[in-house]
mmCIF file of C-alpha atoms in Angstrom:
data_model
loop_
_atom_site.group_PDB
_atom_site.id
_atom_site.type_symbol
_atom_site.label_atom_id
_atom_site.label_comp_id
_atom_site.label_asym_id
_atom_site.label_seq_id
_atom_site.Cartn_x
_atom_site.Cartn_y
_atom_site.Cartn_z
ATOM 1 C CA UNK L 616 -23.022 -10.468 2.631
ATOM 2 C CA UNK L 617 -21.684 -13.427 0.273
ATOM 3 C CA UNK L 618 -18.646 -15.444 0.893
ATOM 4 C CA UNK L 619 -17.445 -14.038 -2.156
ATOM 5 C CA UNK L 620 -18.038 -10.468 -1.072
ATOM 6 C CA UNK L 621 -16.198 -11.153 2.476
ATOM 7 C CA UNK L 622 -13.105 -12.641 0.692
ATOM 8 C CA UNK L 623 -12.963 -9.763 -1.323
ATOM 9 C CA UNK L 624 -13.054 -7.592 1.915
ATOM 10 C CA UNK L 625 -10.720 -9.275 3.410
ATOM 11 C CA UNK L 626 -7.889 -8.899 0.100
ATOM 12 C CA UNK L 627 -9.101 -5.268 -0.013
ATOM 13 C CA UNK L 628 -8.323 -4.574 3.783
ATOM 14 C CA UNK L 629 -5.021 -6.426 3.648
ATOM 15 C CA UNK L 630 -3.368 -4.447 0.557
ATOM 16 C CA UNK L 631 -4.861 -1.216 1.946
ATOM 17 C CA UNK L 632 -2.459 -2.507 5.094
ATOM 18 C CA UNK L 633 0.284 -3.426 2.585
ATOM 19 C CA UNK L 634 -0.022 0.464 1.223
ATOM 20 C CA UNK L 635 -0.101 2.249 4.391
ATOM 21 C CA UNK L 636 3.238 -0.073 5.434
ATOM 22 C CA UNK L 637 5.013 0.662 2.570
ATOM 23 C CA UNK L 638 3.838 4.481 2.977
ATOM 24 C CA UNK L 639 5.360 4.566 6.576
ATOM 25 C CA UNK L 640 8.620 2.896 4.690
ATOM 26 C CA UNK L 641 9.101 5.454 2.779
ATOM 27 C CA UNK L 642 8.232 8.144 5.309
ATOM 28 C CA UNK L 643 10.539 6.534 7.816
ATOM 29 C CA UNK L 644 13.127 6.551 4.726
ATOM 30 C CA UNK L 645 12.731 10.239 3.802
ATOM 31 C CA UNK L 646 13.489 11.053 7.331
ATOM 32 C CA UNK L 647 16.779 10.212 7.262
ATOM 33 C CA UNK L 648 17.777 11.945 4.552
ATOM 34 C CA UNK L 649 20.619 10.012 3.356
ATOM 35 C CA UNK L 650 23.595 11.968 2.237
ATOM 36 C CA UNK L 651 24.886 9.563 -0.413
ATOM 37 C CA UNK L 652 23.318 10.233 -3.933
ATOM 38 C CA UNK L 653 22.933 6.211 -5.333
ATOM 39 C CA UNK L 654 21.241 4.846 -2.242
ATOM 40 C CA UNK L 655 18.199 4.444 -3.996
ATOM 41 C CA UNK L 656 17.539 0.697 -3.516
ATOM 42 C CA UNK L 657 14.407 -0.622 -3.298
ATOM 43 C CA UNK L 658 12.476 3.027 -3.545
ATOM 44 C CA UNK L 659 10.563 2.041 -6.784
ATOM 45 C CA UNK L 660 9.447 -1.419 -5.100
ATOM 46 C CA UNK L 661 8.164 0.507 -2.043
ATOM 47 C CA UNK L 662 6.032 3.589 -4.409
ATOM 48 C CA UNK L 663 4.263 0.828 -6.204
ATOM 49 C CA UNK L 664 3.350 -0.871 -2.984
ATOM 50 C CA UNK L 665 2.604 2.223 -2.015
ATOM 51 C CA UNK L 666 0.472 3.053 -5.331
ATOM 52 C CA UNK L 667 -1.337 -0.440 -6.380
ATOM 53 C CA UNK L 668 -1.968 -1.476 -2.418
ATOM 54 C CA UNK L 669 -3.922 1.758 -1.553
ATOM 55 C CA UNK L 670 -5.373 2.351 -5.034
ATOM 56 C CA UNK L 671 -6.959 -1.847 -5.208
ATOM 57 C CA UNK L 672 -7.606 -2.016 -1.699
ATOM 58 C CA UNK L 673 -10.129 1.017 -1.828
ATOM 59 C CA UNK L 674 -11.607 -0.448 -4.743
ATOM 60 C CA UNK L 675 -11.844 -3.874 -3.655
ATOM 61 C CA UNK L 676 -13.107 -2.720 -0.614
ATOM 62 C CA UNK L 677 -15.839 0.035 -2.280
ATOM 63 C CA UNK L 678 -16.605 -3.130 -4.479
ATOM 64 C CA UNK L 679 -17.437 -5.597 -1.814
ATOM 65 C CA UNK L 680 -19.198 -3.571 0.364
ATOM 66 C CA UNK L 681 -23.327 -3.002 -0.067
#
């Protein structure tokens, strides 16, 4: 395995972390079922964590590993 390939396994892993944390965000944040109708802040920051850091990561990692 490359350098190049192990750098790209490392970026893969950590935004396939950064998608599972912001998955457990938002799980954590549906539990409490908030009452108030405009507390929405931050929810569209946390689905495209959510969305680009396990949808790269799994192809960065497919793509550096043999």
């Amino acid at each position: 395995m490359s350098t190049f390939d192990i750098v790209v396994l490392c970026v893969g892993g950590g935004l396939l972390l950064l998608g599972a944390f912001s998955g457990l965000a938002l799980f954590a944040r549906a539990l409490k079922l908030s009452d108030r109708v405009g507390d929405e802040t931050n929810v569209g920051t946390l689905w495209g964590l959510f969305l680009l850091g396990i949808i790269a990561g799994l192809i960065l990692i497919r793509w550096a590993l043999p």
